[in-house]
Coordinates of C-alpha atoms in Angstrom, one line a residue:
M16 CA -0.9 3.0 14.9
E17 CA 1.7 0.7 13.4
N18 CA 5.1 2.4 13.0
E19 CA 6.1 1.8 9.4
D20 CA 9.8 2.3 10.1
D21 CA 9.8 -0.5 12.8
S22 CA 7.8 -3.0 10.7
R23 CA 9.2 -6.5 10.0
A24 CA 8.0 -6.2 6.4
T25 CA 10.1 -4.3 4.0
T26 CA 7.7 -4.5 1.1
Y27 CA 3.9 -5.0 0.6
T28 CA 1.3 -4.4 -2.1
T29 CA -1.3 -1.6 -2.1
L30 CA -3.6 0.3 -4.4
A31 CA -2.0 2.7 -6.8
V32 CA -2.3 6.4 -5.9
G33 CA -5.4 7.9 -7.5
S34 CA -9.2 8.1 -7.2
D35 CA -11.2 5.5 -5.4
F36 CA -11.7 2.3 -7.5
R37 CA -15.3 1.1 -8.1
H38 CA -16.8 -2.1 -9.4
E39 CA -20.5 -3.3 -9.3
L40 CA -22.1 -6.7 -9.3
E41 CA -25.7 -7.7 -9.5
I42 CA -26.5 -10.9 -7.6
R43 CA -30.1 -12.1 -7.6
R44 CA -31.4 -8.6 -8.2
S45 CA -29.4 -7.0 -5.4
R46 CA -26.8 -4.4 -6.4
F47 CA -23.4 -4.7 -4.7
I48 CA -21.3 -1.6 -5.3
T49 CA -17.7 -2.1 -4.1
V50 CA -15.4 1.0 -3.6
L51 CA -11.7 0.6 -2.7
R52 CA -9.6 3.4 -1.3
R53 CA -5.9 3.5 -0.5
S54 CA -5.8 4.1 3.2
P55 CA -2.6 4.6 5.1
D56 CA -4.4 5.1 8.4
E57 CA -7.7 4.4 10.1
E58 CA -9.0 7.9 9.6
T59 CA -8.8 7.6 5.9
A60 CA -10.4 4.2 5.9
R61 CA -13.3 5.3 8.0
S62 CA -13.8 8.4 5.9
L63 CA -14.7 6.1 3.0
V64 CA -17.7 4.8 4.9
S65 CA -18.8 8.3 5.8
D66 CA -18.4 9.5 2.2
L67 CA -20.4 6.6 0.8
R68 CA -23.2 6.9 3.4
R69 CA -23.7 10.5 2.0
E70 CA -23.5 9.5 -1.6
F71 CA -25.6 6.4 -1.3
H72 CA -27.9 7.6 1.4
D73 CA -30.8 5.5 0.3
A74 CA -28.9 2.2 0.4
R75 CA -29.7 -0.3 3.2
H76 CA -26.2 -1.4 3.9
H77 CA -22.7 0.1 3.8
C78 CA -20.5 -2.8 4.9
S79 CA -16.8 -2.3 5.3
A80 CA -13.4 -3.8 5.9
F81 CA -9.9 -2.5 6.0
V82 CA -6.3 -3.6 6.6
I83 CA -3.5 -1.2 7.4
G84 CA 0.3 -1.2 7.9
P85 CA 3.2 -3.1 6.4
D86 CA 2.7 -5.9 8.8
R87 CA -1.1 -5.7 8.5
M88 CA -1.5 -5.3 12.2
I89 CA -4.7 -3.1 11.9
Q90 CA -7.7 -5.1 10.6
R91 CA -11.3 -4.0 11.1
S92 CA -14.7 -5.0 9.6
S93 CA -18.4 -4.1 9.9
D94 CA -21.6 -6.0 8.9
D95 CA -23.6 -2.7 9.1
G96 CA -26.9 -4.4 9.7
E97 CA -26.4 -7.6 7.7
P98 CA -26.6 -10.9 9.8
S99 CA -23.5 -11.2 12.0
G100 CA -20.5 -12.6 10.1
T101 CA -22.0 -12.5 6.6
A102 CA -20.5 -9.3 5.3
G103 CA -17.6 -7.6 7.1
I104 CA -15.5 -10.7 7.8
P105 CA -15.9 -12.2 4.3
M106 CA -14.8 -8.8 2.9
L107 CA -11.8 -8.6 5.3
E108 CA -10.8 -12.2 4.3
A109 CA -11.0 -11.2 0.7
L110 CA -8.5 -8.4 1.4
I111 CA -6.0 -10.4 3.6
K112 CA -6.1 -13.6 1.5
R113 CA -5.7 -11.8 -1.8
E114 CA -2.7 -13.2 -3.7
T115 CA -0.6 -10.4 -5.2
A116 CA 1.9 -12.9 -6.6
P117 CA 1.9 -16.7 -6.5
G118 CA 1.8 -17.7 -2.8
V119 CA 2.1 -14.1 -1.6
T120 CA -0.6 -12.4 0.4
D121 CA 0.7 -9.0 1.4
L122 CA -2.1 -6.5 0.4
S123 CA -2.4 -3.7 2.9
D124 CA -3.3 0.0 3.3
V125 CA -6.6 -0.7 1.6
S126 CA -10.2 -0.1 2.7
A127 CA -13.2 -1.6 1.0
V128 CA -16.9 -0.7 1.3
V129 CA -19.7 -2.6 -0.3
V130 CA -22.9 -0.7 -0.7
R131 CA -25.9 -3.0 -1.1
Y132 CA -29.3 -2.2 -2.6
F133 CA -31.7 -5.0 -1.7
G134 CA -33.4 -6.5 -4.8
G135 CA -36.2 -8.3 -3.0
I136 CA -34.8 -11.8 -3.0
L137 CA -33.3 -13.1 0.2
L138 CA -29.8 -14.6 -0.3
G139 CA -29.5 -16.4 3.0
A140 CA -26.4 -16.4 5.2
G141 CA -24.3 -18.5 2.8
G142 CA -25.4 -16.4 -0.2
L143 CA -24.5 -13.2 1.6
V144 CA -21.0 -14.5 2.5
R145 CA -20.4 -15.4 -1.1
A146 CA -21.8 -12.2 -2.4
Y147 CA -19.7 -9.8 -0.2
S148 CA -16.5 -11.9 -0.7
E149 CA -17.0 -12.1 -4.4
S150 CA -17.7 -8.3 -4.6
V151 CA -14.4 -7.4 -3.0
S152 CA -12.4 -10.1 -4.9
A153 CA -13.9 -9.0 -8.3
A154 CA -12.9 -5.3 -7.5
L155 CA -9.4 -6.3 -6.5
E156 CA -9.0 -8.3 -9.8
R157 CA -9.5 -5.1 -11.7
A158 CA -7.9 -2.5 -9.4
P159 CA -4.5 -1.0 -10.1
L160 CA -2.0 -2.3 -7.6
V161 CA 1.6 -1.3 -6.8
H162 CA 4.4 -2.6 -4.6
R163 CA 5.5 -0.4 -1.8
R164 CA 9.1 -0.8 -0.6
R165 CA 11.0 0.5 2.3
L166 CA 14.3 2.0 1.2
R167 CA 17.2 3.0 3.3
L168 CA 18.6 6.4 2.5
C169 CA 22.4 6.5 2.6
A170 CA 24.6 9.6 2.3
I171 CA 28.1 9.9 0.7
D172 CA 30.2 13.0 1.3
V173 CA 32.0 13.7 -2.0
P174 CA 34.4 16.4 -3.0
H175 CA 32.6 18.8 -5.3
A176 CA 34.9 18.0 -8.3
E177 CA 34.2 14.3 -8.0
A178 CA 30.5 14.3 -7.3
G179 CA 29.3 14.2 -10.9
R180 CA 31.5 11.3 -11.9
L181 CA 30.6 9.3 -8.9
E182 CA 26.9 9.9 -9.3
N183 CA 27.0 8.8 -12.9
E184 CA 28.9 5.6 -12.0
L185 CA 26.4 4.8 -9.2
R186 CA 23.5 5.3 -11.6
S187 CA 25.1 3.1 -14.2
A188 CA 25.5 0.4 -11.6
G189 CA 21.8 0.5 -11.1
Y190 CA 21.5 2.4 -7.9
V191 CA 18.5 4.7 -7.2
M192 CA 19.7 8.2 -6.4
A193 CA 17.8 10.4 -4.0
E194 CA 18.0 14.2 -3.5
T195 CA 21.5 15.6 -3.7
G196 CA 22.7 18.1 -1.0
Y197 CA 25.4 20.8 -1.2
E198 CA 27.6 21.7 1.7
P199 CA 30.4 24.3 1.6
R200 CA 33.2 21.7 1.6
H201 CA 31.5 18.8 -0.2
T202 CA 28.5 17.5 -2.1
V203 CA 26.2 15.0 -0.3
L204 CA 25.0 12.2 -2.7
R205 CA 22.1 10.1 -1.4
V206 CA 21.5 6.6 -2.5
A207 CA 18.2 4.7 -1.8
L208 CA 18.8 1.0 -1.0
P209 CA 16.6 -1.9 0.0
D210 CA 16.4 -1.7 3.8
D211 CA 18.4 -4.8 4.6
A212 CA 22.0 -5.5 5.8
A213 CA 23.1 -7.4 2.6
A214 CA 22.1 -4.6 0.3
I215 CA 23.9 -2.0 2.4
S216 CA 27.0 -4.2 2.7
A217 CA 27.1 -4.7 -1.1
A218 CA 26.7 -0.9 -1.7
R219 CA 29.6 -0.3 0.7
S220 CA 31.8 -2.7 -1.3
R221 CA 30.8 -1.1 -4.6
L222 CA 31.6 2.4 -3.2
A223 CA 35.0 1.3 -2.0
S224 CA 35.8 -0.1 -5.4
L225 CA 34.7 3.1 -7.1
T226 CA 36.6 5.4 -4.8
A227 CA 39.7 3.3 -3.7
G228 CA 38.2 3.1 -0.3
N229 CA 38.4 6.9 0.3
L230 CA 34.6 7.5 0.8
E231 CA 32.1 6.1 3.3
L232 CA 28.4 5.2 3.1
R233 CA 26.4 6.7 6.0
P234 CA 23.0 5.0 6.5
Q235 CA 20.3 7.5 7.4
G236 CA 16.5 7.3 7.7
T237 CA 14.1 5.2 5.7
E238 CA 11.4 6.1 3.1
W239 CA 8.5 4.1 1.7
V240 CA 8.1 4.4 -2.1
D241 CA 5.8 2.9 -4.7
V242 CA 7.6 0.8 -7.3
P243 CA 6.1 -0.9 -10.4
R244 CA 4.8 -4.5 -10.0

């Protein structure tokens, strides 16, 4: 599995946390029920197929596609009985080519299953490709999406008497504060910064100006968080 901490990407777009998102289209009497699930790993993605096979046990096809990881290294698809290349691949392309901002295609950690109930009219290979692609694209148009950003947690050891003032000044400067820790000799303030050298350097400079160069910023681990789009 892709290691999120070692990824080249520091941000990507995914589904908002919550229930599976559903959308249905009828195309030439066939029903195409698309279900999207936020899937941080293959197990979660594959469980969506299993869940929908049980729920829609009388449907003829449960075609699927998913893309996982900040760098989108894990990509899988299945035609589930439809003619080869007419369902899973078009669904996967709808996921990976989805623009989340002008010129940006960074959707990941998403699995899609399209349940098809045959309506008696053959669509042909081209018709199936369009139907499965359109089903996923239409669902994504309506689904709630969020940005996911990798932040670098940095610690500052501050004398207890100065911690409150410094924390307020950092918040006022627009910094995101993480959990505060308390040690016998000092308070540990933690700041969440974009995980890049420029942001950390700028924060070091700001801290130096606020403390006359008396305190240091110690980069620690990273954490992925959802942020508004």
